Amino acid sequence: AMVADLAKKAVQINGINFIGEIVKVDNAGLLKDIAFQLKDVVSNLVFVAGAECEGKANLAVMISQELVEGKKLNATNIIREISKEINGGGGGQPFFASAGGKNPEGLAKAIEKARLILNS
């Protein structure tokens, strides 16, 4: 149900379906599961999710393969930039990256920063 609800929240930014949300999950692994499920439902997707798990901040960035190849978007580059907002760091691959940090209060700012990166 969460994946279907998130899919409805996609907004267009420069031909990209952007979904940026703070979600309630029990662990960072679920963030990754949701990201991979959404990728199969929404085309041209950039999904940026934040969650607070056990007092820590978690971020995930998923980018559709067609955007990685066509627009040269890179989830690792985006996660490195936005994870500063949660006093953390992370990495991954061009299509999926995740980060953890100590500042859950920064999750909304991190998601907004990702939106600004796509707008530039």
PDB file of N, CA, C and O in Angstrom, residues 44-94:
ATOM      1  N   ASN A  44      10.957   6.981 -15.381  1.00  0.00           N
ATOM      2  CA  ASN A  44      11.726   8.231 -15.250  1.00  0.00           C
ATOM      3  C   ASN A  44      11.718   8.739 -13.814  1.00  0.00           C
ATOM      4  O   ASN A  44      11.482   9.910 -13.544  1.00  0.00           O
ATOM      5  N   LEU A  45      12.025   7.844 -12.883  1.00  0.00           N
ATOM      6  CA  LEU A  45      11.870   8.129 -11.462  1.00  0.00           C
ATOM      7  C   LEU A  45      13.161   8.578 -10.795  1.00  0.00           C
ATOM      8  O   LEU A  45      14.210   7.983 -11.002  1.00  0.00           O
ATOM      9  N   VAL A  46      13.042   9.627  -9.986  1.00  0.00           N
ATOM     10  CA  VAL A  46      14.024   9.923  -8.955  1.00  0.00           C
ATOM     11  C   VAL A  46      13.253   9.901  -7.646  1.00  0.00           C
ATOM     12  O   VAL A  46      12.351  10.711  -7.428  1.00  0.00           O
ATOM     13  N   PHE A  47      13.582   8.936  -6.792  1.00  0.00           N
ATOM     14  CA  PHE A  47      12.913   8.758  -5.506  1.00  0.00           C
ATOM     15  C   PHE A  47      13.910   9.048  -4.404  1.00  0.00           C
ATOM     16  O   PHE A  47      14.983   8.445  -4.355  1.00  0.00           O
ATOM     17  N   VAL A  48      13.569  10.008  -3.569  1.00  0.00           N
ATOM     18  CA  VAL A  48      14.413  10.347  -2.422  1.00  0.00           C
ATOM     19  C   VAL A  48      13.564  10.143  -1.179  1.00  0.00           C
ATOM     20  O   VAL A  48      12.527  10.785  -1.018  1.00  0.00           O
ATOM     21  N   ALA A  49      13.994   9.219  -0.339  1.00  0.00           N
ATOM     22  CA  ALA A  49      13.223   8.902   0.866  1.00  0.00           C
ATOM     23  C   ALA A  49      14.085   9.092   2.093  1.00  0.00           C
ATOM     24  O   ALA A  49      15.278   8.788   2.087  1.00  0.00           O
ATOM     25  N   GLY A  50      13.437   9.580   3.132  1.00  0.00           N
ATOM     26  CA  GLY A  50      14.088   9.703   4.425  1.00  0.00           C
ATOM     27  C   GLY A  50      13.277   8.959   5.454  1.00  0.00           C
ATOM     28  O   GLY A  50      12.058   8.832   5.321  1.00  0.00           O
ATOM     29  N   ALA A  51      13.961   8.463   6.477  1.00  0.00           N
ATOM     30  CA  ALA A  51      13.272   7.788   7.573  1.00  0.00           C
ATOM     31  C   ALA A  51      14.111   7.914   8.833  1.00  0.00           C
ATOM     32  O   ALA A  51      15.347   7.959   8.762  1.00  0.00           O
ATOM     33  N   GLU A  52      13.417   7.975   9.960  1.00  0.00           N
ATOM     34  CA  GLU A  52      14.099   7.930  11.240  1.00  0.00           C
ATOM     35  C   GLU A  52      13.913   6.538  11.811  1.00  0.00           C
ATOM     36  O   GLU A  52      12.790   6.070  11.982  1.00  0.00           O
ATOM     37  N   CYS A  53      15.028   5.855  12.042  1.00  0.00           N
ATOM     38  CA  CYS A  53      14.998   4.504  12.598  1.00  0.00           C
ATOM     39  C   CYS A  53      15.894   4.477  13.834  1.00  0.00           C
ATOM     40  O   CYS A  53      17.086   4.774  13.733  1.00  0.00           O
ATOM     41  N   GLU A  54      15.308   4.157  14.975  1.00  0.00           N
ATOM     42  CA  GLU A  54      16.055   4.066  16.227  1.00  0.00           C
ATOM     43  C   GLU A  54      16.863   5.333  16.493  1.00  0.00           C
ATOM     44  O   GLU A  54      18.028   5.278  16.890  1.00  0.00           O
ATOM     45  N   GLY A  55      16.240   6.490  16.256  1.00  0.00           N
ATOM     46  CA  GLY A  55      16.880   7.766  16.551  1.00  0.00           C
ATOM     47  C   GLY A  55      17.910   8.236  15.546  1.00  0.00           C
ATOM     48  O   GLY A  55      18.495   9.307  15.699  1.00  0.00           O
ATOM     49  N   LYS A  56      18.152   7.446  14.506  1.00  0.00           N
ATOM     50  CA  LYS A  56      19.120   7.829  13.470  1.00  0.00           C
ATOM     51  C   LYS A  56      18.393   8.168  12.171  1.00  0.00           C
ATOM     52  O   LYS A  56      17.303   7.673  11.912  1.00  0.00           O
ATOM     53  N   ALA A  57      19.024   9.001  11.369  1.00  0.00           N
ATOM     54  CA  ALA A  57      18.459   9.400  10.079  1.00  0.00           C
ATOM     55  C   ALA A  57      18.958   8.454   8.995  1.00  0.00           C
ATOM     56  O   ALA A  57      20.129   8.085   8.977  1.00  0.00           O
ATOM     57  N   ASN A  58      18.052   8.076   8.096  1.00  0.00           N
ATOM     58  CA  ASN A  58      18.407   7.250   6.939  1.00  0.00           C
ATOM     59  C   ASN A  58      17.856   7.904   5.677  1.00  0.00           C
ATOM     60  O   ASN A  58      16.738   8.406   5.680  1.00  0.00           O
ATOM     61  N   LEU A  59      18.662   7.897   4.629  1.00  0.00           N
ATOM     62  CA  LEU A  59      18.251   8.431   3.334  1.00  0.00           C
ATOM     63  C   LEU A  59      18.496   7.376   2.261  1.00  0.00           C
ATOM     64  O   LEU A  59      19.456   6.611   2.344  1.00  0.00           O
ATOM     65  N   ALA A  60      17.623   7.384   1.256  1.00  0.00           N
ATOM     66  CA  ALA A  60      17.822   6.511   0.095  1.00  0.00           C
ATOM     67  C   ALA A  60      17.491   7.314  -1.159  1.00  0.00           C
ATOM     68  O   ALA A  60      16.554   8.113  -1.165  1.00  0.00           O
ATOM     69  N   VAL A  61      18.284   7.112  -2.203  1.00  0.00           N
ATOM     70  CA  VAL A  61      18.033   7.742  -3.502  1.00  0.00           C
ATOM     71  C   VAL A  61      18.006   6.639  -4.558  1.00  0.00           C
ATOM     72  O   VAL A  61      18.961   5.870  -4.682  1.00  0.00           O
ATOM     73  N   MET A  62      16.894   6.564  -5.292  1.00  0.00           N
ATOM     74  CA  MET A  62      16.739   5.594  -6.379  1.00  0.00           C
ATOM     75  C   MET A  62      16.522   6.373  -7.665  1.00  0.00           C
ATOM     76  O   MET A  62      15.689   7.290  -7.698  1.00  0.00           O
ATOM     77  N   ILE A  63      17.254   6.023  -8.706  1.00  0.00           N
ATOM     78  CA  ILE A  63      17.116   6.689 -10.001  1.00  0.00           C
ATOM     79  C   ILE A  63      16.903   5.633 -11.073  1.00  0.00           C
ATOM     80  O   ILE A  63      17.656   4.656 -11.159  1.00  0.00           O
ATOM     81  N   SER A  64      15.864   5.810 -11.900  1.00  0.00           N
ATOM     82  CA  SER A  64      15.591   4.880 -13.010  1.00  0.00           C
ATOM     83  C   SER A  64      16.803   4.782 -13.919  1.00  0.00           C
ATOM     84  O   SER A  64      17.497   5.768 -14.179  1.00  0.00           O
ATOM     85  N   GLN A  65      17.014   3.571 -14.436  1.00  0.00           N
ATOM     86  CA  GLN A  65      18.155   3.318 -15.319  1.00  0.00           C
ATOM     87  C   GLN A  65      18.175   4.277 -16.513  1.00  0.00           C
ATOM     88  O   GLN A  65      19.229   4.753 -16.915  1.00  0.00           O
ATOM     89  N   GLU A  66      16.977   4.580 -17.068  1.00  0.00           N
ATOM     90  CA  GLU A  66      16.950   5.468 -18.244  1.00  0.00           C
ATOM     91  C   GLU A  66      17.453   6.884 -17.920  1.00  0.00           C
ATOM     92  O   GLU A  66      18.010   7.559 -18.773  1.00  0.00           O
ATOM     93  N   LEU A  67      17.289   7.326 -16.661  1.00  0.00           N
ATOM     94  CA  LEU A  67      17.794   8.638 -16.260  1.00  0.00           C
ATOM     95  C   LEU A  67      19.287   8.590 -15.960  1.00  0.00           C
ATOM     96  O   LEU A  67      20.004   9.554 -16.210  1.00  0.00           O
ATOM     97  N   VAL A  68      19.741   7.465 -15.438  1.00  0.00           N
ATOM     98  CA  VAL A  68      21.181   7.291 -15.196  1.00  0.00           C
ATOM     99  C   VAL A  68      21.916   7.373 -16.531  1.00  0.00           C
ATOM    100  O   VAL A  68      22.928   8.066 -16.663  1.00  0.00           O
ATOM    101  N   GLU A  69      21.362   6.683 -17.541  1.00  0.00           N
ATOM    102  CA  GLU A  69      22.020   6.653 -18.848  1.00  0.00           C
ATOM    103  C   GLU A  69      21.738   7.909 -19.660  1.00  0.00           C
ATOM    104  O   GLU A  69      22.647   8.500 -20.241  1.00  0.00           O
ATOM    105  N   GLY A  70      20.473   8.330 -19.709  1.00  0.00           N
ATOM    106  CA  GLY A  70      20.086   9.432 -20.583  1.00  0.00           C
ATOM    107  C   GLY A  70      20.429  10.809 -20.056  1.00  0.00           C
ATOM    108  O   GLY A  70      20.904  11.668 -20.794  1.00  0.00           O
ATOM    109  N   LYS A  71      20.196  11.037 -18.753  1.00  0.00           N
ATOM    110  CA  LYS A  71      20.441  12.361 -18.176  1.00  0.00           C
ATOM    111  C   LYS A  71      21.705  12.393 -17.328  1.00  0.00           C
ATOM    112  O   LYS A  71      22.014  13.408 -16.702  1.00  0.00           O
ATOM    113  N   LYS A  72      22.397  11.263 -17.276  1.00  0.00           N
ATOM    114  CA  LYS A  72      23.646  11.153 -16.521  1.00  0.00           C
ATOM    115  C   LYS A  72      23.464  11.518 -15.049  1.00  0.00           C
ATOM    116  O   LYS A  72      24.349  12.101 -14.427  1.00  0.00           O
ATOM    117  N   LEU A  73      22.286  11.182 -14.498  1.00  0.00           N
ATOM    118  CA  LEU A  73      22.071  11.393 -13.069  1.00  0.00           C
ATOM    119  C   LEU A  73      22.783  10.280 -12.301  1.00  0.00           C
ATOM    120  O   LEU A  73      22.926   9.163 -12.800  1.00  0.00           O
ATOM    121  N   ASN A  74      23.227  10.580 -11.080  1.00  0.00           N
ATOM    122  CA  ASN A  74      23.982   9.618 -10.297  1.00  0.00           C
ATOM    123  C   ASN A  74      23.537   9.691  -8.834  1.00  0.00           C
ATOM    124  O   ASN A  74      23.705  10.716  -8.183  1.00  0.00           O
ATOM    125  N   ALA A  75      22.959   8.604  -8.350  1.00  0.00           N
ATOM    126  CA  ALA A  75      22.442   8.569  -6.975  1.00  0.00           C
ATOM    127  C   ALA A  75      23.545   8.790  -5.941  1.00  0.00           C
ATOM    128  O   ALA A  75      23.321   9.431  -4.910  1.00  0.00           O
ATOM    129  N   THR A  76      24.748   8.271  -6.220  1.00  0.00           N
ATOM    130  CA  THR A  76      25.854   8.438  -5.274  1.00  0.00           C
ATOM    131  C   THR A  76      26.214   9.915  -5.121  1.00  0.00           C
ATOM    132  O   THR A  76      26.427  10.397  -4.004  1.00  0.00           O
ATOM    133  N   ASN A  77      26.273  10.644  -6.233  1.00  0.00           N
ATOM    134  CA  ASN A  77      26.584  12.080  -6.160  1.00  0.00           C
ATOM    135  C   ASN A  77      25.518  12.827  -5.371  1.00  0.00           C
ATOM    136  O   ASN A  77      25.828  13.707  -4.562  1.00  0.00           O
ATOM    137  N   ILE A  78      24.248  12.483  -5.608  1.00  0.00           N
ATOM    138  CA  ILE A  78      23.150  13.164  -4.912  1.00  0.00           C
ATOM    139  C   ILE A  78      23.193  12.831  -3.418  1.00  0.00           C
ATOM    140  O   ILE A  78      23.076  13.730  -2.578  1.00  0.00           O
ATOM    141  N   ILE A  79      23.410  11.577  -3.056  1.00  0.00           N
ATOM    142  CA  ILE A  79      23.407  11.189  -1.641  1.00  0.00           C
ATOM    143  C   ILE A  79      24.548  11.864  -0.895  1.00  0.00           C
ATOM    144  O   ILE A  79      24.388  12.291   0.246  1.00  0.00           O
ATOM    145  N   ARG A  80      25.705  11.985  -1.549  1.00  0.00           N
ATOM    146  CA  ARG A  80      26.845  12.651  -0.897  1.00  0.00           C
ATOM    147  C   ARG A  80      26.491  14.098  -0.560  1.00  0.00           C
ATOM    148  O   ARG A  80      26.881  14.608   0.480  1.00  0.00           O
ATOM    149  N   GLU A  81      25.790  14.751  -1.467  1.00  0.00           N
ATOM    150  CA  GLU A  81      25.425  16.154  -1.264  1.00  0.00           C
ATOM    151  C   GLU A  81      24.353  16.301  -0.186  1.00  0.00           C
ATOM    152  O   GLU A  81      24.481  17.114   0.722  1.00  0.00           O
ATOM    153  N   ILE A  82      23.299  15.502  -0.271  1.00  0.00           N
ATOM    154  CA  ILE A  82      22.175  15.710   0.645  1.00  0.00           C
ATOM    155  C   ILE A  82      22.408  15.117   2.034  1.00  0.00           C
ATOM    156  O   ILE A  82      21.799  15.562   3.001  1.00  0.00           O
ATOM    157  N   SER A  83      23.313  14.133   2.163  1.00  0.00           N
ATOM    158  CA  SER A  83      23.534  13.513   3.477  1.00  0.00           C
ATOM    159  C   SER A  83      24.224  14.462   4.450  1.00  0.00           C
ATOM    160  O   SER A  83      24.212  14.228   5.665  1.00  0.00           O
ATOM    161  N   LYS A  84      24.779  15.562   3.942  1.00  0.00           N
ATOM    162  CA  LYS A  84      25.352  16.586   4.827  1.00  0.00           C
ATOM    163  C   LYS A  84      24.280  17.142   5.762  1.00  0.00           C
ATOM    164  O   LYS A  84      24.566  17.530   6.893  1.00  0.00           O
ATOM    165  N   GLU A  85      23.024  17.160   5.296  1.00  0.00           N
ATOM    166  CA  GLU A  85      21.923  17.700   6.098  1.00  0.00           C
ATOM    167  C   GLU A  85      21.589  16.831   7.310  1.00  0.00           C
ATOM    168  O   GLU A  85      20.952  17.287   8.245  1.00  0.00           O
ATOM    169  N   ILE A  86      21.998  15.556   7.269  1.00  0.00           N
ATOM    170  CA  ILE A  86      21.723  14.663   8.405  1.00  0.00           C
ATOM    171  C   ILE A  86      23.008  14.339   9.174  1.00  0.00           C
ATOM    172  O   ILE A  86      23.052  13.394   9.964  1.00  0.00           O
ATOM    173  N   ASN A  87      24.064  15.123   8.924  1.00  0.00           N
ATOM    174  CA  ASN A  87      25.364  14.890   9.569  1.00  0.00           C
ATOM    175  C   ASN A  87      25.833  13.461   9.337  1.00  0.00           C
ATOM    176  O   ASN A  87      26.237  12.768  10.265  1.00  0.00           O
ATOM    177  N   GLY A  88      25.745  13.045   8.086  1.00  0.00           N
ATOM    178  CA  GLY A  88      26.127  11.675   7.771  1.00  0.00           C
ATOM    179  C   GLY A  88      26.792  11.571   6.421  1.00  0.00           C
ATOM    180  O   GLY A  88      27.180  12.565   5.814  1.00  0.00           O
ATOM    181  N   GLY A  89      26.888  10.343   5.970  1.00  0.00           N
ATOM    182  CA  GLY A  89      27.482  10.089   4.678  1.00  0.00           C
ATOM    183  C   GLY A  89      27.000   8.749   4.167  1.00  0.00           C
ATOM    184  O   GLY A  89      26.394   7.977   4.899  1.00  0.00           O
ATOM    185  N   GLY A  90      27.305   8.519   2.900  1.00  0.00           N
ATOM    186  CA  GLY A  90      26.867   7.259   2.317  1.00  0.00           C
ATOM    187  C   GLY A  90      27.430   7.103   0.931  1.00  0.00           C
ATOM    188  O   GLY A  90      28.298   7.850   0.506  1.00  0.00           O
ATOM    189  N   GLY A  91      26.888   6.134   0.244  1.00  0.00           N
ATOM    190  CA  GLY A  91      27.346   5.877  -1.115  1.00  0.00           C
ATOM    191  C   GLY A  91      26.491   4.797  -1.738  1.00  0.00           C
ATOM    192  O   GLY A  91      25.436   4.461  -1.222  1.00  0.00           O
ATOM    193  N   GLY A  92      26.977   4.281  -2.854  1.00  0.00           N
ATOM    194  CA  GLY A  92      26.220   3.251  -3.542  1.00  0.00           C
ATOM    195  C   GLY A  92      26.608   3.179  -4.990  1.00  0.00           C
ATOM    196  O   GLY A  92      27.776   3.299  -5.334  1.00  0.00           O
ATOM    197  N   GLN A  93      25.597   3.028  -5.820  1.00  0.00           N
ATOM    198  CA  GLN A  93      25.791   2.897  -7.263  1.00  0.00           C
ATOM    199  C   GLN A  93      25.046   4.031  -7.955  1.00  0.00           C
ATOM    200  O   GLN A  93      24.257   4.732  -7.320  1.00  0.00           O
ATOM    201  N   PRO A  94      25.254   4.214  -9.260  1.00  0.00           N
ATOM    202  CA  PRO A  94      24.563   5.315  -9.956  1.00  0.00           C
ATOM    203  C   PRO A  94      23.045   5.281  -9.824  1.00  0.00           C
ATOM    204  O   PRO A  94      22.402   6.320  -9.770  1.00  0.00           O
TER     205      PRO A  94
END
